Coordinates of C-alpha atoms in Angstrom, one line a residue:
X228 CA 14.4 -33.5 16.1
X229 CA 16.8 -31.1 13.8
X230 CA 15.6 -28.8 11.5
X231 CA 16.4 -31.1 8.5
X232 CA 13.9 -33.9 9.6
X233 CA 11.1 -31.5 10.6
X234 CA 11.8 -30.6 6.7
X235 CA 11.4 -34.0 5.6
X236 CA 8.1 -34.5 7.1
X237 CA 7.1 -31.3 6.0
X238 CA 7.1 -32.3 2.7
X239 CA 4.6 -35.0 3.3
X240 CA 2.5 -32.5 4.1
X241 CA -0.3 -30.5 1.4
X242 CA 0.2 -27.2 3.6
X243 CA 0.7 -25.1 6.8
X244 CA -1.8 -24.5 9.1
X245 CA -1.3 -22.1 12.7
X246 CA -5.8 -21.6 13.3
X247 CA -7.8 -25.0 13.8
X248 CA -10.7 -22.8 12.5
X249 CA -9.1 -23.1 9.2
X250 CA -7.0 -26.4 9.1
X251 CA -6.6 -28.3 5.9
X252 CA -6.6 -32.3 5.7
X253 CA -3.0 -33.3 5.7
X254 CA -1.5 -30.6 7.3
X255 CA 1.9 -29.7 9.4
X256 CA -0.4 -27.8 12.4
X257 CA 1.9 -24.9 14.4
X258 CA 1.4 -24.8 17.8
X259 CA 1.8 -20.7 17.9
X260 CA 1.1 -19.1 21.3
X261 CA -0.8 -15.6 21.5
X262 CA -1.0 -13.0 23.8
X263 CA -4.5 -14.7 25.4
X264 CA -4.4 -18.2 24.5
X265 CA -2.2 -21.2 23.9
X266 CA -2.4 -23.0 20.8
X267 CA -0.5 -26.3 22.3
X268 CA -4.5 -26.9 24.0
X269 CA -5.4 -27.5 20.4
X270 CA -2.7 -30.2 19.4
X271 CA -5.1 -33.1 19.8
X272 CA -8.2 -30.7 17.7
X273 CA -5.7 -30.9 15.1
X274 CA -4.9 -34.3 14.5
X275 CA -9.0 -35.0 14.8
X276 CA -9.5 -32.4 11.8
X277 CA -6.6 -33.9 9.8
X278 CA -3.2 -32.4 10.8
X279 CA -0.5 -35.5 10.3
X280 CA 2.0 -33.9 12.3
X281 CA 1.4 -31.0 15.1
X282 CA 4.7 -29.5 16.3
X283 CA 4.2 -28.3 19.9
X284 CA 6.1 -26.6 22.9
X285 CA 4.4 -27.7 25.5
X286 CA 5.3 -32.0 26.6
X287 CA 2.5 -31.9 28.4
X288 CA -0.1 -31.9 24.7
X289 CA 1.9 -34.5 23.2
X290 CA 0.2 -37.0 21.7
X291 CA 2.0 -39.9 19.7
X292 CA 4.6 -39.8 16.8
X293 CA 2.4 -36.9 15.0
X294 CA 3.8 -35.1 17.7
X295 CA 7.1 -33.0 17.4
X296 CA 8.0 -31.3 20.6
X297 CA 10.6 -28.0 20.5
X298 CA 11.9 -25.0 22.3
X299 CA 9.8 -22.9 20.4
X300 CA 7.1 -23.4 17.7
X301 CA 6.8 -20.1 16.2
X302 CA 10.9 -20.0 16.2
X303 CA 10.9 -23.7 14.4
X304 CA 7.9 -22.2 12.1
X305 CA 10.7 -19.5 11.1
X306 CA 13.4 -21.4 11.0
X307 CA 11.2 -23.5 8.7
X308 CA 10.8 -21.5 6.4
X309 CA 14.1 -20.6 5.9
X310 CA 15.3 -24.0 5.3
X311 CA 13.1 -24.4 2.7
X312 CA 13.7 -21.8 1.0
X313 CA 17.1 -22.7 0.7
X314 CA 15.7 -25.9 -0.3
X315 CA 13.6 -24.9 -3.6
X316 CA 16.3 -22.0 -4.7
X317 CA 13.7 -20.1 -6.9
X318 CA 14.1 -16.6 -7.3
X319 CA 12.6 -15.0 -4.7
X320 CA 10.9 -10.4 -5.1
X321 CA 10.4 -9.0 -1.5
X322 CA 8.5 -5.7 -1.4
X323 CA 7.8 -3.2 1.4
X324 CA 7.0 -0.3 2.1
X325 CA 4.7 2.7 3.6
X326 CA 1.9 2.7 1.0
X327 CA 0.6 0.7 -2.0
X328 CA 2.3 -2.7 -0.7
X329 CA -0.3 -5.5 -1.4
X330 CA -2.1 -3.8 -4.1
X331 CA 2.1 -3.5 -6.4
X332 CA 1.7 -7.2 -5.0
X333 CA -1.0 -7.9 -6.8
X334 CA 0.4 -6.5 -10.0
X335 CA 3.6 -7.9 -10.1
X336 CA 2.2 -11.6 -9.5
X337 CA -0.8 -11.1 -11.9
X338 CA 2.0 -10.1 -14.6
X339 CA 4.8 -12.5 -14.0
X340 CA 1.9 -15.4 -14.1
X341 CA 2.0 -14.3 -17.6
X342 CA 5.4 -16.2 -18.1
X343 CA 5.7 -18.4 -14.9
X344 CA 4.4 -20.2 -12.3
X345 CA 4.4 -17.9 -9.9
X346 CA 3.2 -17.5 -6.1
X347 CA 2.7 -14.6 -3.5
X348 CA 2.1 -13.6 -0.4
X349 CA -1.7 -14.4 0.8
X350 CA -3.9 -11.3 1.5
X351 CA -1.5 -9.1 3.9
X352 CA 0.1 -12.2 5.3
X353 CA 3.6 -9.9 6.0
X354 CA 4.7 -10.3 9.7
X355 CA 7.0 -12.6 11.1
X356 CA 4.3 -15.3 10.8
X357 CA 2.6 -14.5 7.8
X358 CA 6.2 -14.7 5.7
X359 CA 7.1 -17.6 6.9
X360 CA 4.0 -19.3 6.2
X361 CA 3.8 -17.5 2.6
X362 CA 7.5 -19.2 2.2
X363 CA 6.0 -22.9 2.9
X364 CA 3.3 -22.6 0.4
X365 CA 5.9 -22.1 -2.1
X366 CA 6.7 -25.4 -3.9
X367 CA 8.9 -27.5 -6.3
X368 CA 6.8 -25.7 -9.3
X369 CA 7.2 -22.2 -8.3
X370 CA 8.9 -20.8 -10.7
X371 CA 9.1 -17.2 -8.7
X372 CA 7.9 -16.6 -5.8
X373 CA 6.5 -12.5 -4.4
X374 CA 6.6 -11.9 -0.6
X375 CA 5.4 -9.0 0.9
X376 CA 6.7 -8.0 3.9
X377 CA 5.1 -5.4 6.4
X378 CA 6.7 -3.8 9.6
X379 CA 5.6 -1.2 12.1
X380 CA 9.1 -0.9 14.0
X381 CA 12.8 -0.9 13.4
X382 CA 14.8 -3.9 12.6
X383 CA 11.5 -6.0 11.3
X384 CA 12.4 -5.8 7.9
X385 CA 15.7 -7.3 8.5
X386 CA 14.8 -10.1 10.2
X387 CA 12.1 -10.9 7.5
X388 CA 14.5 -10.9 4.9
X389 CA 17.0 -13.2 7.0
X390 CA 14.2 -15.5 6.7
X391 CA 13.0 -14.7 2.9
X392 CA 16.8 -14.2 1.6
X393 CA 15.1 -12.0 -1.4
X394 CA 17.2 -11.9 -4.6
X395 CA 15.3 -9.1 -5.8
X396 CA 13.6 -5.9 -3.4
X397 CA 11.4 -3.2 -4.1
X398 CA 10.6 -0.5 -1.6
X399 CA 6.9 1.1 -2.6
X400 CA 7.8 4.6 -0.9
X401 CA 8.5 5.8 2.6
X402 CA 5.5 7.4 3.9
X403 CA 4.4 8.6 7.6
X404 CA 2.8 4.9 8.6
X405 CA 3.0 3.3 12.1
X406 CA 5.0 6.5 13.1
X407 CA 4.5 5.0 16.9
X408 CA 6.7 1.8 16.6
X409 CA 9.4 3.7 14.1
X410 CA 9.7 6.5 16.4
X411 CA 9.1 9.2 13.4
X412 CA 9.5 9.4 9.7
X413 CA 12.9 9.3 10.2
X414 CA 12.5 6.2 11.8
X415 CA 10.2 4.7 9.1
X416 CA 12.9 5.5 6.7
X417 CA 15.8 3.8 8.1
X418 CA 13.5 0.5 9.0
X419 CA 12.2 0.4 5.3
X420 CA 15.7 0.9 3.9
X421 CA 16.7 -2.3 5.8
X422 CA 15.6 -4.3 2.5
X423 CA 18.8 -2.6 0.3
X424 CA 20.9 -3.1 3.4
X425 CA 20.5 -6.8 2.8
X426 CA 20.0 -6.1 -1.0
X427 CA 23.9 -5.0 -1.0
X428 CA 25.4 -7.1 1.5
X429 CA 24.2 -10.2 -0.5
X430 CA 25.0 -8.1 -4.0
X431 CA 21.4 -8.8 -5.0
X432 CA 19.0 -6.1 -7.3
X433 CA 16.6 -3.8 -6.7
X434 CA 13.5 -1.9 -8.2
X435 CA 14.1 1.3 -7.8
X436 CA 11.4 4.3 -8.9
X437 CA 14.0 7.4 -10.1
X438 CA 10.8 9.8 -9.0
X439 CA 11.7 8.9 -5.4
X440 CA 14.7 11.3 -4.2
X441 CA 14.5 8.8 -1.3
X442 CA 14.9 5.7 -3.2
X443 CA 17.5 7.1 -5.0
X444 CA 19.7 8.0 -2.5
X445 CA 19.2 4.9 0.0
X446 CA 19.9 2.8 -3.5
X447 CA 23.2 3.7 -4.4
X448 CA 25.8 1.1 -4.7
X449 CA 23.0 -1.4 -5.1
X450 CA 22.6 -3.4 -8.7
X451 CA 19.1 -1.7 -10.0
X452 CA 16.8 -1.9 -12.0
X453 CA 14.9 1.6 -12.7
X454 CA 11.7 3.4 -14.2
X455 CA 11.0 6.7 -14.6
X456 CA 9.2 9.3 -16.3
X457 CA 10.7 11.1 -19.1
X458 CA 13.8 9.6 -18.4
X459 CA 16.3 8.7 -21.0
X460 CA 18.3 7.2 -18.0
X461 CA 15.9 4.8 -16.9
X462 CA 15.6 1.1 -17.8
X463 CA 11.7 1.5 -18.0
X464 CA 11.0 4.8 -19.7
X465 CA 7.4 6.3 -18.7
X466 CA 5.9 9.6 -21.4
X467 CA 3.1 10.1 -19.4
X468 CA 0.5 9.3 -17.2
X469 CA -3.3 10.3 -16.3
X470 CA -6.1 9.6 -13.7
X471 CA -9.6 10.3 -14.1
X472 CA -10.2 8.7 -12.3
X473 CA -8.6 5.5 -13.8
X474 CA -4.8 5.9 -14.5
X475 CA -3.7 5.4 -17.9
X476 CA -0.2 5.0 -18.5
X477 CA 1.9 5.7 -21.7
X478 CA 5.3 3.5 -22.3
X479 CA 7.6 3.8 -24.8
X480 CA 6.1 0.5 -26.7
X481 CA 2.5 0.5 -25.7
X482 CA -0.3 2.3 -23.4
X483 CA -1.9 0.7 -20.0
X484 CA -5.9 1.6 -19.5
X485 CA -6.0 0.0 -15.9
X486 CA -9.0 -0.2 -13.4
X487 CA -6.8 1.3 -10.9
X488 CA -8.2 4.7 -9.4
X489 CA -5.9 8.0 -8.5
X490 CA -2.3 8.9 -9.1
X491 CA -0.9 7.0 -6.1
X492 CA -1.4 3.6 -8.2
X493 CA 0.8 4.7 -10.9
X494 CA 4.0 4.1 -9.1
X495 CA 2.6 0.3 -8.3
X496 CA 1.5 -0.4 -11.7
X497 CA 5.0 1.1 -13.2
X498 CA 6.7 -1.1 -11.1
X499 CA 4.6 -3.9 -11.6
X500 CA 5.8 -3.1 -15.6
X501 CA 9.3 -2.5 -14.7
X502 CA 9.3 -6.2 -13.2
X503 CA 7.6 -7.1 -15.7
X504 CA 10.1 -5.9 -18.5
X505 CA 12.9 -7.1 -15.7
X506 CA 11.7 -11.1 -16.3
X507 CA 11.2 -10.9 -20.3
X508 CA 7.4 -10.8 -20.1
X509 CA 6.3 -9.6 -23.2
X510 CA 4.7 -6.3 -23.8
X511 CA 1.3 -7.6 -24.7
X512 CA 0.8 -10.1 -22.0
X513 CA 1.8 -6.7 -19.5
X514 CA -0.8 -5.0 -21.2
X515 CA -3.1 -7.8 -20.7
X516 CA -2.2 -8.7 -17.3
X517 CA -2.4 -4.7 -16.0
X518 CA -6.0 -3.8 -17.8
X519 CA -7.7 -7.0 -16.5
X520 CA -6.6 -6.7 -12.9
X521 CA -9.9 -5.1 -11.1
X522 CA -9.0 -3.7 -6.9
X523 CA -11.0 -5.6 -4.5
X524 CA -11.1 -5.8 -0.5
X525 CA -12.0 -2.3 -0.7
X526 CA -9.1 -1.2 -2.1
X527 CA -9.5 1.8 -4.5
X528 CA -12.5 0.3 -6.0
X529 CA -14.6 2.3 -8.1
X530 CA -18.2 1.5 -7.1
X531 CA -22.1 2.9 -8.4
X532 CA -25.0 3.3 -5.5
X533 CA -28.1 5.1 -7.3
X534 CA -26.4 8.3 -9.0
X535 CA -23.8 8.2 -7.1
X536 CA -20.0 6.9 -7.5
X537 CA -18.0 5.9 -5.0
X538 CA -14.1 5.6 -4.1
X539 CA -14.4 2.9 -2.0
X540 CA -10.7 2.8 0.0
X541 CA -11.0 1.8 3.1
X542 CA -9.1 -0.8 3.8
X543 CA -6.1 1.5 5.4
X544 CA -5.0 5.1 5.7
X545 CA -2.0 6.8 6.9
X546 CA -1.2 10.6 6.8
X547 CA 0.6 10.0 3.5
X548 CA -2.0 7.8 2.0
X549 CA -4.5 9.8 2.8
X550 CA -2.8 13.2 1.8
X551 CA -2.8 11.7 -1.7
X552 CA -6.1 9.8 -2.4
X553 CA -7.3 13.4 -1.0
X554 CA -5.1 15.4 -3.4
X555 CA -5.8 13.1 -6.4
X556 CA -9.7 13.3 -5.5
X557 CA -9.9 17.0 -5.7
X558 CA -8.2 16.7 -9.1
X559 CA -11.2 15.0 -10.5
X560 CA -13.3 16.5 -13.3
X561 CA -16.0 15.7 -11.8
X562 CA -18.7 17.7 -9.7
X563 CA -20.0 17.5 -6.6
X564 CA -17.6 16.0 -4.3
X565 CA -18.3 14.6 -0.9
X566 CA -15.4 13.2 1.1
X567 CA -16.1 10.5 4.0
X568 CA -12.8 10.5 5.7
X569 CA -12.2 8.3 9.0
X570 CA -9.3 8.4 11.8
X571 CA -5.6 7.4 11.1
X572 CA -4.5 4.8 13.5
X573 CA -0.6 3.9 15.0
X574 CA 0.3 7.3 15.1
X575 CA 1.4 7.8 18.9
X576 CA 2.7 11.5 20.0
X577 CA 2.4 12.4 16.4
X578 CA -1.8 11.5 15.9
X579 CA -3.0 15.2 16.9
X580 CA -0.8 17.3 14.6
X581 CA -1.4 14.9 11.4
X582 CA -4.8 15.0 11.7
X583 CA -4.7 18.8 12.2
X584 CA -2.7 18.7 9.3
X585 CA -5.1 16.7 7.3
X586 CA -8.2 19.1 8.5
X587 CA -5.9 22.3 7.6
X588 CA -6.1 21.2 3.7
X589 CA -9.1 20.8 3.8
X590 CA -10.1 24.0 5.2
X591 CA -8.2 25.5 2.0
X592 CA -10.2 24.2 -0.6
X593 CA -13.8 24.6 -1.6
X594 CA -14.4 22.1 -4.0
X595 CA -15.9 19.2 -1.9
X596 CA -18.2 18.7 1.2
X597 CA -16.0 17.0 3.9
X598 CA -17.5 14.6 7.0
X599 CA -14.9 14.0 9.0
X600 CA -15.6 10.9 12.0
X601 CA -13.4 9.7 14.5
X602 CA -12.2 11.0 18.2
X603 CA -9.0 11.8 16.6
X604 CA -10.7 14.4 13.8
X605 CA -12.8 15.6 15.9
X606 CA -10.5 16.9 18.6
X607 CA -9.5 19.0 15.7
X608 CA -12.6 20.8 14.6
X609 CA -13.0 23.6 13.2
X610 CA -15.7 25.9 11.9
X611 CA -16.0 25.2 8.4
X612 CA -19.2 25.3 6.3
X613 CA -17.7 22.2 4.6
X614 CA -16.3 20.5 7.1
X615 CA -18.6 18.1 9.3
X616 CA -17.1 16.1 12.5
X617 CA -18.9 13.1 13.7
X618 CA -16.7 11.3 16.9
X619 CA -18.5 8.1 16.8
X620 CA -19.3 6.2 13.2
X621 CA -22.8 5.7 15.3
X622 CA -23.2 9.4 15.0
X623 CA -22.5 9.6 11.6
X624 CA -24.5 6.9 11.2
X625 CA -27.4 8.5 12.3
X626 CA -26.7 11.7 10.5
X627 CA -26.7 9.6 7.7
X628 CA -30.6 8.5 7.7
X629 CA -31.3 11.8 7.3
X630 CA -29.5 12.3 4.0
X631 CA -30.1 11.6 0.7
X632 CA -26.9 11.8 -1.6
X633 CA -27.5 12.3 -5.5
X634 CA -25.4 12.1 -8.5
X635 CA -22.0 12.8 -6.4
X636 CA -18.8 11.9 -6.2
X637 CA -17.8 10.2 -2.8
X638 CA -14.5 9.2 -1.8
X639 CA -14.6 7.1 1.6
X640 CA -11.2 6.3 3.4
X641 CA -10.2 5.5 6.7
X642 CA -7.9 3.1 8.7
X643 CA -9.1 -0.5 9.1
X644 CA -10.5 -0.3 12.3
X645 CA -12.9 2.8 11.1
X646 CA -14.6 0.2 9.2
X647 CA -16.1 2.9 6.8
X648 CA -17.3 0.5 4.3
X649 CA -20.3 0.5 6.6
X650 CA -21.2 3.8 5.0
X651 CA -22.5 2.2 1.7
X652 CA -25.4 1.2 3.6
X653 CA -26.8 4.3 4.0
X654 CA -25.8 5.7 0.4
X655 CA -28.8 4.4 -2.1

């Protein structure tokens, strides 16, 4: 069966599923193999939940006419995708990026849906599965439609945009993430810059932020579409902007109050504007859009346990994104500051010297009590009177029954697997 008949009953379909655990009535059910299991064994489960058509790989799960057998299901799920998004011909805005990727996301869909029917990517959805599957929820009433695309190695980001064809791209910033698949910043750099590769083959536009030397440079030749601040050459002009801890943003025609925490969210609300301004949404609506979005999923949410308030972002970290949310934290006015900072994962040969790096700062400064947990942190200790390492979250957590926090100021980050978020159940 071609590509072009697969399409056709596709559309007869209410969604995409890939997990039985989570199938939908009416559904096209992908047949995706993993490294431990083989999703074929569940073509029949499917159908019984309410798939109408399972595409497999395997002959051996067929099962009737609801069956369509190929090569490969997670190749067909891709190649999918790409048809129909040739199919619907909406604009499509692919974003990337070290840092700040799903939360700019998040702001650039909740201000488009001001003007148009928009859709975007699904949580983190970003990989060569998620994309594609982000793609087929798209429909004949999307009017615009926001995919996110993530990457830990070389040569991802191009194939996700052979598959997305983007007519617009925005790059958040190139930062020291998943330094072990990119091989180095370096590395990073050149597989983020991939999106303006395709960007100027296909003479499509880009965001670009003009307080990025990098952005800049890795830009030129590319249509754009800029912001900066204090910049009279800029198509999105930016006076000023504060965080304290909320950032507060001053345009040219009207001021942003956001719920947004730290200085790092400035560049993803700006270009969330800059869009914005891009499509024609009107100034107000921005305004709206921008002060009524509230951070969730433990993303730089601002949170109150007793006297206490919390900087809950714990949902990733990286060297970069860490150096900031520390740098902006200590830039608080407020007092007593405690910092609850877990390891950085994906960081191969490089994982000792960051984290040295990270515990070096912080041996500098004198402003805030520091618990530091993880193996990786604490094969870097060092005597500090404000500097505590904890290698296990278990020990911490038992160090933490015997504490009683009061009327601080508590920033807790780590990478996803830290889990830190299990620390606000010792803070009362």
């Amino acid at each position: 069966m071609n590509i072009q008949d697969i399409h056709s009953l596709f559309l007869k379909c209410k969604s995409v599923s890939i997990d039985t655990r989570k199938i939908e009535k009416d559904s096209m059910f992908f047949a995706i193999k993993g490294e431990n299991f083989d999703a074929n064994t569940f073509a029949a489960k499917a159908i019984e939940l309410g798939a109408l058509f399972v595409v497999i790989d395997n002959a051996a799960y067929a099962i009737d006419d609801r069956t369509i057998l190929v090569e490969n299901s997670l190749e067909t799920l891709q190649e999918l995708a790409r048809y129909h998004r040739a199919y619907l011909k909406l604009p499509i805005i692919a974003l990337t990026g070290s840092n700040g990727k799903t939360t700019t996301k998040e702001l650039i869909n909740v201000v488009l849906s001001q003007k148009y029917k928009t859709k975007a990517t699904v949580g983190n959805l970003n990989n060569h599965i998620g994309v594609p599957l982000t793609l087929l929820s798209f429909t004949k009433d999307t009017e615009i439609g926001i995919v996110e695309m993530g990457a830990n190695h070389k040569k991802e980001i191009a194939f996700l945009c052979d598959i997305a064809q983007p007519d617009f791209g925005y790059i958040t910033n190139f930062g020291k993430a998943h330094l072990e698949g990119f091989g180095g910043v370096e590395g990073v750099i050149i597989g983020k810059s991939e999106m303006y590769q395709y960007l100027a083959k296909k003479d499509k536009i880009a965001f670009v932020n003009l307080e990025d030397p990098i952005q800049i440079e890795k830009s030129v030749g590319i249509k754009s579409f800029t912001f900066g601040v204090n910049n009279a050459q800029a198509n999105l002009n930016i006076k000023n902007i504060k965080a304290n801890p909320f950032v507060v943003i001053e345009y040219d025609n009207f001021n942003v109050e956001s719920h947004l925490i730290g200085l790092y969210n400035a560049n993803n609300i700006n270009a969330a504007v800059a869009i914005g301004s891009y499509f024609k949404v009107e100034d107000t609506a921005v305004k709206h859009a921008i002060e009524n979005y509230i951070p969730e999923n433990n993303r730089s949410q601002l949170l109150k346990k007793g006297s206490n308030e919390i900087i809950l972002d714990a949902y990733n970290a990286n060297p970069s994104s860490m150096a900031v949310a520390i740098a902006n934290f200590l830039q608080l006015e407020n007092g007593n500051k405690v910092m609850i900072l877990g390891d950085m994962f994906e960081l191969g040969d490089e994982s000792r010297q960051e984290h040295q790096l990270i515990v070096d700062s912080l041996s500098d400064q004198d402003k805030s009590t520091c618990y530091l947990i993880g193996k990786s942190f604490y094969e870097t200790k060092v005597s500090r009177d404000n500097l505590h390492f904890f290698e296990t979250f278990d020990t911490f957590s038992e160090f933490l029954k015997t504490m009683h926090f009061a009327e601080n100021t508590i920033l807790i980050k780590g990478s996803r697997g830290m889990a830190l978020e299990r620390t606000l159940e010792f803070i009362n």
